[in-house]
Short mmCIF file of C-alpha atoms in Angstrom, two decimals:
data_model
loop_
_atom_site.label_atom_id
_atom_site.label_comp_id
_atom_site.label_asym_id
_atom_site.label_seq_id
_atom_site.Cartn_x
_atom_site.Cartn_y
_atom_site.Cartn_z
CA MET A 66 141.88 -83.42 -36.95
CA LYS A 67 144.86 -83.60 -34.38
CA ASN A 68 147.35 -86.22 -33.97
CA THR A 69 149.10 -87.56 -31.00
CA ALA A 70 152.91 -87.55 -31.17
CA LEU A 71 152.55 -91.33 -31.92
CA SER A 72 149.93 -91.42 -34.66
CA GLU A 73 152.38 -92.36 -37.38
CA THR A 74 153.88 -95.02 -35.19
CA HIS A 75 150.36 -96.55 -34.67
CA SER A 76 149.73 -96.57 -38.52
CA ALA A 77 153.07 -98.19 -38.96
CA LEU A 78 152.01 -100.93 -36.70
CA GLY A 79 149.07 -101.57 -38.75
CA ALA A 80 146.49 -99.92 -36.56
CA LYS A 81 142.99 -98.96 -38.02
CA MET A 82 142.89 -95.22 -37.15
CA VAL A 83 139.63 -93.41 -36.49
CA PRO A 84 138.71 -89.87 -35.41
CA PHE A 85 137.88 -89.75 -31.62
CA ALA A 86 137.32 -86.58 -29.79
CA GLY A 87 139.02 -84.64 -32.49
CA TYR A 88 142.24 -86.86 -32.41
CA ASN A 89 143.33 -89.55 -35.00
CA MET A 90 143.55 -92.45 -32.47
CA PRO A 91 144.10 -96.34 -33.09
CA VAL A 92 140.74 -98.29 -32.55
CA GLN A 93 142.47 -101.59 -32.90
CA TYR A 94 145.70 -103.11 -34.15
CA GLU A 95 145.31 -106.97 -34.31
CA GLY A 96 141.69 -107.51 -33.09
CA VAL A 97 139.58 -106.15 -30.17
CA ASN A 98 139.23 -109.69 -28.53
CA VAL A 99 142.89 -110.49 -28.70
CA GLU A 100 143.98 -107.04 -27.41
CA HIS A 101 141.43 -107.47 -24.61
CA GLU A 102 142.58 -110.80 -23.36
CA THR A 103 146.30 -109.45 -23.72
CA VAL A 104 145.46 -106.93 -20.94
CA ARG A 105 143.34 -109.27 -18.92
CA ASN A 106 146.18 -111.99 -18.81
CA ALA A 107 149.44 -110.28 -19.87
CA VAL A 108 150.22 -106.64 -20.50
CA GLY A 109 149.08 -104.18 -23.03
CA VAL A 110 150.23 -100.66 -23.82
CA PHE A 111 147.57 -97.82 -24.85
CA ASP A 112 148.57 -94.46 -26.19
CA VAL A 113 145.66 -92.07 -24.56
CA SER A 114 147.46 -88.94 -25.24
CA HIS A 115 144.35 -87.41 -26.34
CA MET A 116 143.27 -86.75 -22.76
CA GLY A 117 143.79 -83.36 -21.35
CA GLU A 118 146.09 -82.44 -18.55
CA PHE A 119 145.69 -78.98 -16.64
CA LEU A 120 147.92 -77.82 -14.01
CA ILE A 121 146.35 -75.83 -11.15
CA GLU A 122 148.99 -73.89 -9.03
CA GLY A 123 149.58 -71.52 -6.48
CA GLU A 124 148.52 -70.80 -2.71
CA HIS A 125 144.81 -70.87 -3.93
CA ALA A 126 144.93 -74.15 -5.96
CA LEU A 127 143.22 -76.24 -3.54
CA GLU A 128 140.61 -73.61 -2.98
CA LEU A 129 139.70 -73.69 -6.62
CA ILE A 130 139.67 -77.35 -6.82
CA GLN A 131 137.52 -77.79 -3.89
CA LYS A 132 134.97 -75.35 -5.37
CA VAL A 133 134.74 -77.21 -8.67
CA THR A 134 135.18 -80.88 -7.90
CA SER A 135 132.92 -83.29 -5.92
CA ASN A 136 135.59 -85.37 -4.03
CA ASP A 137 137.41 -83.95 -1.41
CA ALA A 138 140.89 -82.99 -2.56
CA SER A 139 141.89 -81.68 0.83
CA LYS A 140 142.48 -85.57 1.62
CA LEU A 141 145.19 -85.68 -0.96
CA ILE A 142 148.79 -85.69 0.26
CA ILE A 143 151.61 -85.23 -2.30
CA GLY A 144 151.95 -88.48 -4.25
CA LYS A 145 148.22 -89.27 -4.19
CA ALA A 146 145.50 -88.97 -6.93
CA GLN A 147 141.81 -89.25 -6.61
CA TYR A 148 138.81 -89.81 -8.89
CA SER A 149 136.55 -86.76 -8.94
CA CYS A 150 133.91 -85.16 -11.13
CA LEU A 151 133.14 -81.54 -11.95
CA PRO A 152 129.26 -81.06 -11.13
CA ASN A 153 127.43 -78.31 -13.18
CA ASP A 154 124.99 -75.85 -11.63
CA ASP A 155 122.01 -77.86 -13.06
CA GLY A 156 122.53 -81.21 -11.36
CA GLY A 157 124.55 -82.64 -14.00
CA ILE A 158 128.31 -83.52 -14.65
CA VAL A 159 130.74 -81.31 -16.76
CA ASP A 160 133.35 -84.04 -16.68
CA ASP A 161 134.91 -86.77 -14.70
CA LEU A 162 138.54 -86.56 -14.02
CA ILE A 163 141.58 -87.56 -11.90
CA VAL A 164 143.17 -84.87 -9.52
CA TYR A 165 147.01 -85.51 -8.71
CA ARG A 166 148.70 -83.55 -5.89
CA VAL A 167 151.98 -83.11 -7.53
CA LYS A 168 153.59 -80.50 -4.97
CA GLU A 169 152.38 -78.49 -2.02
CA ASP A 170 150.56 -76.10 -4.05
CA THR A 171 150.37 -77.85 -7.46
CA TYR A 172 147.74 -80.24 -8.70
CA LEU A 173 147.43 -82.01 -12.08
CA LEU A 174 143.87 -82.57 -13.22
CA VAL A 175 143.37 -85.14 -15.90
CA VAL A 176 140.32 -84.64 -18.01
CA ASN A 177 138.43 -86.35 -21.06
CA ALA A 178 139.81 -85.22 -24.51
CA ILE A 179 136.34 -84.32 -25.71
CA ASN A 180 135.92 -82.00 -22.79
CA ILE A 181 139.10 -80.02 -22.53
CA GLU A 182 137.90 -76.74 -23.89
CA LYS A 183 134.45 -77.20 -22.00
CA ASP A 184 136.52 -77.98 -18.79
CA TRP A 185 138.95 -75.22 -19.17
CA ASN A 186 136.34 -72.57 -19.55
CA TRP A 187 134.40 -73.98 -16.80
CA ILE A 188 137.04 -73.93 -14.17
CA GLN A 189 138.18 -70.72 -15.49
CA SER A 190 134.68 -69.25 -14.79
CA LYS A 191 134.77 -70.50 -11.16
CA ASN A 192 138.44 -69.09 -10.47
CA ASP A 193 137.73 -65.95 -8.71
CA VAL A 194 140.34 -67.04 -6.00
CA GLY A 195 143.33 -66.41 -8.05
CA ALA A 196 144.74 -69.70 -8.63
CA THR A 197 146.91 -70.15 -11.59
CA MET A 198 145.83 -72.24 -14.50
CA ARG A 199 147.93 -73.95 -17.28
CA ASP A 200 146.71 -76.17 -19.99
CA LEU A 201 149.36 -78.78 -20.78
CA SER A 202 147.30 -80.82 -22.90
CA GLU A 203 149.01 -79.90 -26.31
CA ASP A 204 152.40 -80.66 -24.77
CA TYR A 205 152.07 -84.03 -22.75
CA SER A 206 151.44 -87.50 -23.66
CA LEU A 207 149.86 -90.35 -21.69
CA LEU A 208 150.46 -94.07 -21.83
CA ALA A 209 148.88 -96.50 -19.92
CA ILE A 210 150.51 -99.89 -19.34
CA GLN A 211 147.94 -102.23 -18.09
CA GLY A 212 147.72 -105.99 -17.11
CA PRO A 213 148.60 -108.28 -14.29
CA LYS A 214 152.25 -108.44 -15.78
CA ALA A 215 152.84 -104.77 -15.89
CA ILE A 216 155.03 -104.33 -12.89
CA GLU A 217 157.27 -107.36 -13.76
CA ALA A 218 157.49 -106.37 -17.29
CA MET A 219 158.33 -102.57 -16.61
CA GLN A 220 160.55 -102.93 -13.56
CA SER A 221 163.79 -102.96 -15.62
CA LEU A 222 162.76 -99.51 -17.16
CA THR A 223 162.98 -97.49 -13.76
CA SER A 224 164.76 -97.15 -10.54
CA GLU A 225 161.58 -96.77 -8.62
CA ASP A 226 160.13 -99.73 -7.01
CA LEU A 227 156.96 -100.31 -9.20
CA SER A 228 155.47 -102.85 -6.77
CA ALA A 229 155.74 -100.42 -3.84
CA ILE A 230 153.30 -98.00 -5.77
CA LYS A 231 149.70 -98.30 -4.42
CA PHE A 232 146.78 -97.96 -6.37
CA TYR A 233 145.90 -94.22 -6.90
CA ASN A 234 149.51 -93.27 -5.66
CA PHE A 235 152.26 -91.95 -8.04
CA VAL A 236 155.97 -91.11 -8.10
CA VAL A 237 157.81 -88.67 -10.13
CA GLY A 238 160.82 -90.76 -11.46
CA ASP A 239 162.90 -91.95 -14.20
CA PHE A 240 161.34 -94.09 -16.93
CA ALA A 241 162.88 -95.63 -20.09
CA GLY A 242 165.86 -93.25 -19.93
CA ILE A 243 163.56 -90.13 -19.29
CA GLU A 244 163.73 -88.08 -15.89
CA HIS A 245 160.89 -86.62 -14.14
CA VAL A 246 157.92 -88.52 -15.69
CA ILE A 247 154.94 -89.33 -13.47
CA ILE A 248 154.35 -92.90 -12.99
CA SER A 249 150.70 -93.43 -11.75
CA ALA A 250 149.26 -96.72 -10.40
CA THR A 251 145.98 -95.77 -12.08
CA GLY A 252 144.07 -97.03 -15.19
CA TYR A 253 140.77 -97.81 -16.89
CA THR A 254 140.94 -101.58 -17.36
CA GLY A 255 140.66 -103.24 -13.91
CA SER A 256 143.76 -105.37 -14.69
CA GLY A 257 146.08 -103.22 -12.62
CA GLY A 258 149.26 -101.51 -14.19
CA PHE A 259 150.39 -97.89 -14.80
CA GLU A 260 149.94 -94.56 -16.43
CA ILE A 261 152.92 -92.60 -17.68
CA TYR A 262 152.69 -88.80 -18.10
CA CYS A 263 155.68 -87.49 -20.24
CA LYS A 264 156.34 -84.80 -22.70
CA ASN A 265 155.51 -85.34 -26.43
CA THR A 266 159.09 -85.03 -27.42
CA GLU A 267 159.86 -88.20 -24.84
CA VAL A 268 156.97 -90.42 -25.64
CA LYS A 269 158.35 -92.12 -28.71
CA GLN A 270 161.55 -93.33 -26.68
CA ILE A 271 159.12 -94.33 -23.96
CA TRP A 272 156.80 -96.22 -26.10
CA ASP A 273 159.64 -98.12 -28.06
CA LYS A 274 161.18 -99.23 -24.49
CA VAL A 275 157.93 -100.40 -23.30
CA LEU A 276 157.39 -102.55 -26.20
CA GLU A 277 160.88 -104.04 -25.91
CA ALA A 278 160.88 -104.48 -22.24
CA GLY A 279 157.39 -106.18 -22.57
CA ALA A 280 158.18 -108.35 -25.47
CA ASP A 281 159.14 -111.34 -23.14
CA TYR A 282 155.70 -110.98 -21.38
CA GLY A 283 153.69 -110.81 -24.47
CA ILE A 284 153.04 -107.06 -24.55
CA LYS A 285 150.96 -105.71 -27.49
CA PRO A 286 149.54 -102.27 -28.47
CA ILE A 287 146.14 -102.06 -27.47
CA GLY A 288 143.33 -99.80 -29.13
CA LEU A 289 140.51 -97.72 -27.94
CA ALA A 290 137.95 -100.50 -28.92
CA ALA A 291 139.52 -102.81 -26.11
CA ARG A 292 139.83 -99.84 -23.74
CA ASP A 293 136.12 -99.66 -23.91
CA THR A 294 135.36 -103.29 -23.32
CA LEU A 295 137.94 -103.42 -20.50
CA ARG A 296 136.42 -100.35 -18.83
CA LEU A 297 132.84 -101.60 -19.36
CA GLU A 298 133.50 -105.00 -17.96
CA MET A 299 134.57 -102.99 -14.61
CA GLY A 300 131.54 -100.81 -14.81
CA TYR A 301 133.68 -97.64 -15.17
CA CYS A 302 131.60 -94.77 -16.45
CA LEU A 303 132.41 -93.36 -19.77
CA TYR A 304 131.77 -89.54 -20.26
CA GLY A 305 129.32 -88.91 -23.16
CA ASN A 306 127.70 -92.35 -22.49
CA ASP A 307 127.15 -93.25 -18.84
CA ILE A 308 127.42 -89.65 -17.41
CA ASP A 309 126.91 -86.27 -19.12
CA ASP A 310 125.77 -82.88 -18.55
CA THR A 311 122.26 -84.09 -17.47
CA THR A 312 123.06 -86.95 -15.37
CA SER A 313 123.82 -86.34 -11.59
CA PRO A 314 126.80 -88.14 -9.66
CA ILE A 315 124.15 -89.47 -7.22
CA GLU A 316 122.10 -91.12 -10.14
CA ALA A 317 125.28 -92.56 -11.72
CA GLY A 318 126.43 -94.27 -8.59
CA LEU A 319 129.25 -91.92 -7.88
CA GLY A 320 128.20 -90.94 -4.48
CA TRP A 321 131.53 -92.25 -3.24
CA ILE A 322 133.38 -89.25 -4.98
CA THR A 323 130.73 -86.76 -3.84
CA LYS A 324 131.69 -85.44 -0.48
CA PHE A 325 129.43 -83.28 1.57
CA THR A 326 132.19 -82.57 3.81
CA LYS A 327 132.70 -79.35 2.04
CA ASP A 328 130.94 -76.78 -0.37
CA PHE A 329 131.30 -77.28 -4.11
CA THR A 330 129.35 -76.47 -7.28
CA ASN A 331 125.60 -77.31 -6.80
CA SER A 332 126.38 -79.34 -3.51
CA GLU A 333 123.33 -78.33 -1.73
CA ALA A 334 121.18 -79.67 -4.58
CA LEU A 335 123.11 -82.91 -5.00
CA LYS A 336 122.99 -83.37 -1.09
CA ALA A 337 119.20 -83.10 -1.23
CA GLU A 338 119.08 -85.44 -3.95
CA LYS A 339 121.05 -87.88 -2.03
CA GLU A 340 118.88 -87.61 0.84
CA ARG A 341 115.52 -88.05 -0.86
CA GLY A 342 116.98 -90.76 -3.37
CA PRO A 343 117.49 -89.99 -7.06
CA GLU A 344 114.68 -90.54 -9.56
CA ARG A 345 116.71 -92.99 -11.57
CA LYS A 346 119.82 -95.03 -11.08
CA LEU A 347 122.76 -96.31 -13.14
CA ILE A 348 122.39 -100.13 -13.28
CA ALA A 349 124.67 -102.72 -14.58
CA PHE A 350 122.74 -105.71 -16.25
CA GLU A 351 123.72 -109.10 -18.15
CA LEU A 352 121.53 -110.42 -20.79
CA ASP A 353 120.02 -113.79 -19.91
CA GLU A 354 119.79 -114.72 -23.46
CA ARG A 355 122.01 -114.10 -26.66
CA GLY A 356 122.29 -110.44 -28.05
CA ILE A 357 124.18 -107.49 -27.52
CA PRO A 358 122.96 -104.38 -26.01
CA ARG A 359 124.03 -101.17 -27.25
CA HIS A 360 124.17 -97.28 -26.38
CA GLY A 361 120.66 -96.03 -26.92
CA TYR A 362 118.56 -99.11 -26.76
CA ASP A 363 115.49 -98.96 -24.81
CA ILE A 364 115.23 -100.64 -21.40
CA VAL A 365 111.51 -102.22 -21.13
CA ASP A 366 109.50 -103.89 -18.48
CA GLY A 367 107.72 -107.12 -18.59
CA ASN A 368 104.64 -105.36 -20.44
CA GLY A 369 107.00 -103.72 -23.06
CA ASN A 370 106.70 -100.20 -21.55
CA LYS A 371 109.99 -98.18 -21.64
CA ILE A 372 111.45 -97.91 -18.33
CA GLY A 373 115.09 -96.39 -19.37
CA VAL A 374 117.78 -96.53 -21.68
CA VAL A 375 121.10 -98.25 -22.18
CA THR A 376 124.05 -96.09 -21.89
CA SER A 377 126.87 -98.52 -22.60
CA GLY A 378 126.71 -102.21 -24.01
CA THR A 379 128.86 -104.66 -25.48
CA MET A 380 129.53 -108.38 -25.78
CA SER A 381 131.83 -109.19 -22.88
CA PRO A 382 135.07 -110.78 -24.12
CA SER A 383 135.73 -112.24 -20.73
CA LEU A 384 132.34 -113.33 -19.84
CA GLY A 385 131.04 -114.08 -23.47
CA LYS A 386 127.66 -112.69 -22.79
CA GLY A 387 125.88 -109.20 -23.56
CA ILE A 388 126.41 -106.77 -20.71
CA GLY A 389 125.65 -102.99 -20.30
CA LEU A 390 124.99 -100.20 -18.06
CA GLY A 391 121.60 -98.00 -18.23
CA TYR A 392 119.38 -95.77 -16.39
CA VAL A 393 116.11 -97.19 -14.77
CA PRO A 394 113.85 -95.86 -12.00
CA PRO A 395 114.94 -97.25 -8.39
CA VAL A 396 112.13 -99.74 -8.25
CA PHE A 397 113.98 -101.73 -10.90
CA ALA A 398 117.47 -101.19 -9.75
CA ASP A 399 118.02 -103.77 -7.19
CA VAL A 400 120.52 -106.60 -7.86
CA ASN A 401 118.57 -109.61 -9.40
CA SER A 402 115.78 -107.35 -10.72
CA LYS A 403 114.48 -108.71 -14.20
CA ILE A 404 114.36 -106.20 -16.93
CA ASN A 405 114.38 -106.42 -20.66
CA ILE A 406 116.41 -104.82 -23.43
CA GLN A 407 114.69 -104.01 -26.68
CA ILE A 408 117.16 -105.15 -29.33
CA ARG A 409 115.49 -104.66 -32.81
CA LYS A 410 112.22 -106.46 -32.58
CA ASN A 411 112.88 -108.49 -29.52
CA ALA A 412 112.80 -107.64 -25.81
CA ILE A 413 115.59 -109.88 -24.58
CA PRO A 414 115.42 -110.70 -20.75
CA ALA A 415 118.30 -109.11 -18.61
CA THR A 416 119.13 -109.21 -14.93
CA VAL A 417 120.36 -106.51 -12.93
CA VAL A 418 123.95 -107.56 -11.43
CA LYS A 419 126.56 -106.00 -9.01
CA LEU A 420 129.62 -104.50 -10.59
CA PRO A 421 132.29 -105.30 -11.76
CA PHE A 422 131.16 -107.79 -14.36
CA TYR A 423 134.57 -109.01 -14.47
CA LYS A 424 135.89 -110.36 -11.18
CA GLY A 425 139.32 -111.49 -12.17
CA MET B 86 142.31 -108.85 -49.75
CA ASN B 87 140.64 -112.13 -50.78
CA ILE B 88 138.21 -111.77 -53.61
CA PRO B 89 137.59 -115.27 -55.17
CA SER B 90 136.83 -114.74 -58.87
CA GLU B 91 134.09 -117.54 -59.03
CA LEU B 92 131.70 -115.49 -56.85
CA LYS B 93 129.36 -112.56 -57.30
CA TYR B 94 129.16 -109.65 -55.16
CA THR B 95 127.05 -106.64 -53.88
CA LYS B 96 127.93 -103.03 -53.23
CA ASP B 97 126.76 -103.90 -49.50
CA HIS B 98 129.77 -106.08 -49.35
CA GLU B 99 128.05 -109.41 -49.54
CA TRP B 100 129.22 -112.50 -51.67
CA VAL B 101 126.99 -114.67 -53.58
CA LYS B 102 127.52 -118.13 -54.99
CA ILE B 103 125.12 -119.45 -57.45
CA ASP B 104 124.17 -123.15 -57.57
CA GLY B 105 121.20 -123.81 -59.82
CA ASP B 106 118.32 -121.63 -58.28
CA VAL B 107 119.95 -121.73 -54.82
CA ALA B 108 122.28 -118.82 -53.62
CA THR B 109 124.69 -119.11 -50.99
CA ILE B 110 125.32 -115.67 -49.17
CA GLY B 111 127.92 -114.29 -47.03
CA ILE B 112 129.92 -111.25 -46.35
CA THR B 113 133.32 -110.40 -48.04
CA ASP B 114 136.84 -110.45 -46.64
CA PHE B 115 136.72 -106.85 -46.87
CA ALA B 116 133.57 -106.42 -44.86
CA GLN B 117 134.80 -108.73 -42.03
CA SER B 118 137.99 -106.73 -41.74
CA GLU B 119 136.06 -103.35 -41.66
CA LEU B 120 133.86 -104.71 -38.95
CA GLY B 121 136.47 -106.41 -36.86
CA ASP B 122 135.80 -109.27 -34.30
CA ILE B 123 132.39 -110.50 -35.10
CA VAL B 124 130.50 -111.76 -32.06
CA TYR B 125 126.99 -112.39 -33.21
CA VAL B 126 125.18 -113.22 -36.48
CA GLU B 127 121.50 -112.94 -36.09
CA VAL B 128 119.08 -114.22 -38.81
CA GLU B 129 115.34 -114.46 -37.92
CA THR B 130 114.03 -114.62 -41.27
CA LEU B 131 114.54 -118.35 -41.84
CA ASP B 132 111.72 -119.85 -43.99
CA GLU B 133 110.43 -116.19 -44.79
CA THR B 134 110.22 -115.00 -48.54
CA LEU B 135 111.88 -111.58 -48.95
CA GLU B 136 112.53 -109.12 -51.72
CA ALA B 137 116.11 -108.16 -52.89
CA ASP B 138 117.43 -105.54 -50.74
CA GLU B 139 115.27 -106.29 -47.76
CA VAL B 140 117.16 -106.88 -44.38
CA PHE B 141 117.53 -110.58 -43.65
CA GLY B 142 119.57 -110.25 -40.51
CA THR B 143 122.11 -108.42 -38.56
CA VAL B 144 126.05 -108.98 -37.94
CA GLU B 145 127.43 -107.61 -34.87
CA ALA B 146 130.94 -106.79 -34.19
CA VAL B 147 132.29 -105.73 -30.85
CA LYS B 148 131.98 -102.10 -31.85
CA THR B 149 129.33 -102.11 -34.41
CA VAL B 150 125.92 -103.38 -35.71
CA SER B 151 125.42 -103.89 -39.47
CA ASP B 152 122.15 -105.06 -41.16
CA LEU B 153 122.54 -107.54 -43.82
CA PHE B 154 120.71 -107.05 -47.09
CA LEU B 155 119.40 -109.80 -49.25
CA PRO B 156 121.14 -109.55 -52.73
CA LEU B 157 118.47 -111.66 -54.56
CA SER B 158 114.67 -112.26 -53.97
CA GLY B 159 113.71 -115.65 -52.76
CA GLU B 160 112.86 -117.79 -49.79
CA ILE B 161 115.58 -118.34 -47.14
CA ILE B 162 115.89 -121.94 -46.89
CA GLU B 163 118.98 -122.32 -44.60
CA PHE B 164 120.89 -120.46 -41.90
CA ASN B 165 124.43 -121.64 -40.93
CA GLU B 166 123.90 -122.65 -37.63
CA GLY B 167 127.55 -122.99 -36.85
CA LEU B 168 127.69 -119.38 -36.52
CA GLU B 169 125.58 -119.47 -33.46
CA ASP B 170 128.50 -120.90 -31.43
CA GLU B 171 131.37 -119.52 -33.57
CA PRO B 172 130.52 -116.40 -35.23
CA GLU B 173 134.19 -115.72 -35.41
CA VAL B 174 134.54 -118.02 -38.49
CA VAL B 175 133.09 -115.10 -40.32
CA ASN B 176 136.41 -113.37 -39.66
CA SER B 177 138.84 -116.43 -40.40
CA ASP B 178 136.94 -117.96 -43.38
CA PRO B 179 134.25 -115.64 -44.72
CA TYR B 180 133.82 -117.40 -48.10
CA ASN B 181 133.58 -120.92 -46.81
CA ALA B 182 132.77 -121.73 -43.16
CA GLY B 183 131.50 -118.42 -42.51
CA TRP B 184 128.66 -118.71 -45.27
CA MET B 185 125.43 -117.14 -43.57
CA ILE B 186 122.17 -118.17 -45.55
CA LYS B 187 120.97 -120.19 -48.53
CA VAL B 188 118.18 -118.46 -50.69
CA LYS B 189 115.97 -120.21 -53.05
CA CYS B 190 116.01 -117.52 -55.84
CA SER B 191 112.52 -116.45 -57.15
CA ASP B 192 114.08 -114.35 -60.14
CA LEU B 193 117.24 -115.64 -61.58
CA SER B 194 117.57 -112.57 -63.90
CA GLN B 195 118.58 -110.64 -60.78
CA ILE B 196 121.73 -112.38 -60.94
CA ASP B 197 122.73 -110.12 -63.66
CA GLY B 198 122.65 -107.26 -61.44
CA LEU B 199 125.45 -108.46 -59.27
CA LEU B 200 129.06 -107.35 -59.43
CA SER B 201 131.75 -109.45 -60.77
CA ALA B 202 134.94 -110.00 -58.67
CA GLU B 203 136.64 -107.29 -60.86
CA GLU B 204 133.96 -104.80 -60.39
CA TYR B 205 133.86 -105.38 -56.67
CA LYS B 206 137.43 -105.05 -56.34
CA SER B 207 137.47 -101.68 -58.04
CA LEU B 208 134.36 -100.74 -55.81
CA ILE B 209 136.54 -101.22 -52.70
CA GLY B 210 139.54 -99.94 -54.48
CA ALA B 211 141.70 -103.23 -53.73
#
């Protein structure tokens, strides 16, 4: 079990620690509902240092990235980031990730902790163009500072104008007394804010100053449990639940990051799938009655026949009802379609809805 | 960790309060803190007669679902309907407002098999 540079800090704050993707991580501090509300209404800070970071450098860096990712990285100017995925050769997804253009020929790829080794090996196997790859995962930390008050609460920590950093843009600047950190207007909550990339040796100072600067704004440390309810209320995919080696980006509703303006791994097959339409689609649904959908529950039609499976589900803290994502054939995928979720002995009626669940 | 001395306990982290042949049942302070924020208590066995150790319901926290096991054989005669609107009282007041069901016991000798507060305390290492 690996620790982040802050594992002891979390324990000292009273966090409940759990193993997650090989790391000892805080699942909650005070309670998932209060942490969720803190991010929706004020500001919270997450240690997500388990995430992996790769640097791709050299004159062939872009060429490699274009080959392995589905989004069009040639659109990235320095200071911009994009959400993307790594398609495999069989129609599925190796991982989803964020690609940052840091310098002219330097890109940062941020990947899921659970997939660090798999992604590294995969990208390396496609690197016949001579790009330089470096795995920074063990040396770098990542804090997410999220919520509507994040800008105001954190402005005193930096000479950069935080309000000027647009969504999916970033600056390399000073933060909490540390130089050259990446301040990125990204996140996994739908409530705005930043992600801060820094060295492991710097993260404790930043964490402490973030909590200090945020105190007047009601900042709290937030665990992985609330990270999951927050992302699910937005309908953001979680690798291992909603997308995996067997789900295609087209099925998963990730057509918007699958750009056929270039060739990439399996692009011809994915293009054909897009043209003929996928056999199943990832849908978002709300339960019409009490109950909580969970990962792995069956989705059934009005006659009780299985038509699909729930990939993520929870009781939405913001909506106060059961919400979830799951795959069904396209005939059941239109908004307002009626489906049922098999919860133990009962088929609970549910309605297909448009994302996000939480509209702010 | 609050473990009232006048109650009986099970290894499944339920508490039992005996009053004549009626047992009131809920989950312990330890159980609620392990589960985290409780968002749903489902009991569909009201008016049914079940054997000890059968599942009488489920408790759902944000991240987990747990079965609830009947500590004593008998008929489920009452469900705490207050939990339908406020399941969170299981977190805030597990031994009083957070009670879950009342059972009319069919075999009072089973009470001897329950744990005392001291025994439960050592079970959870409190």
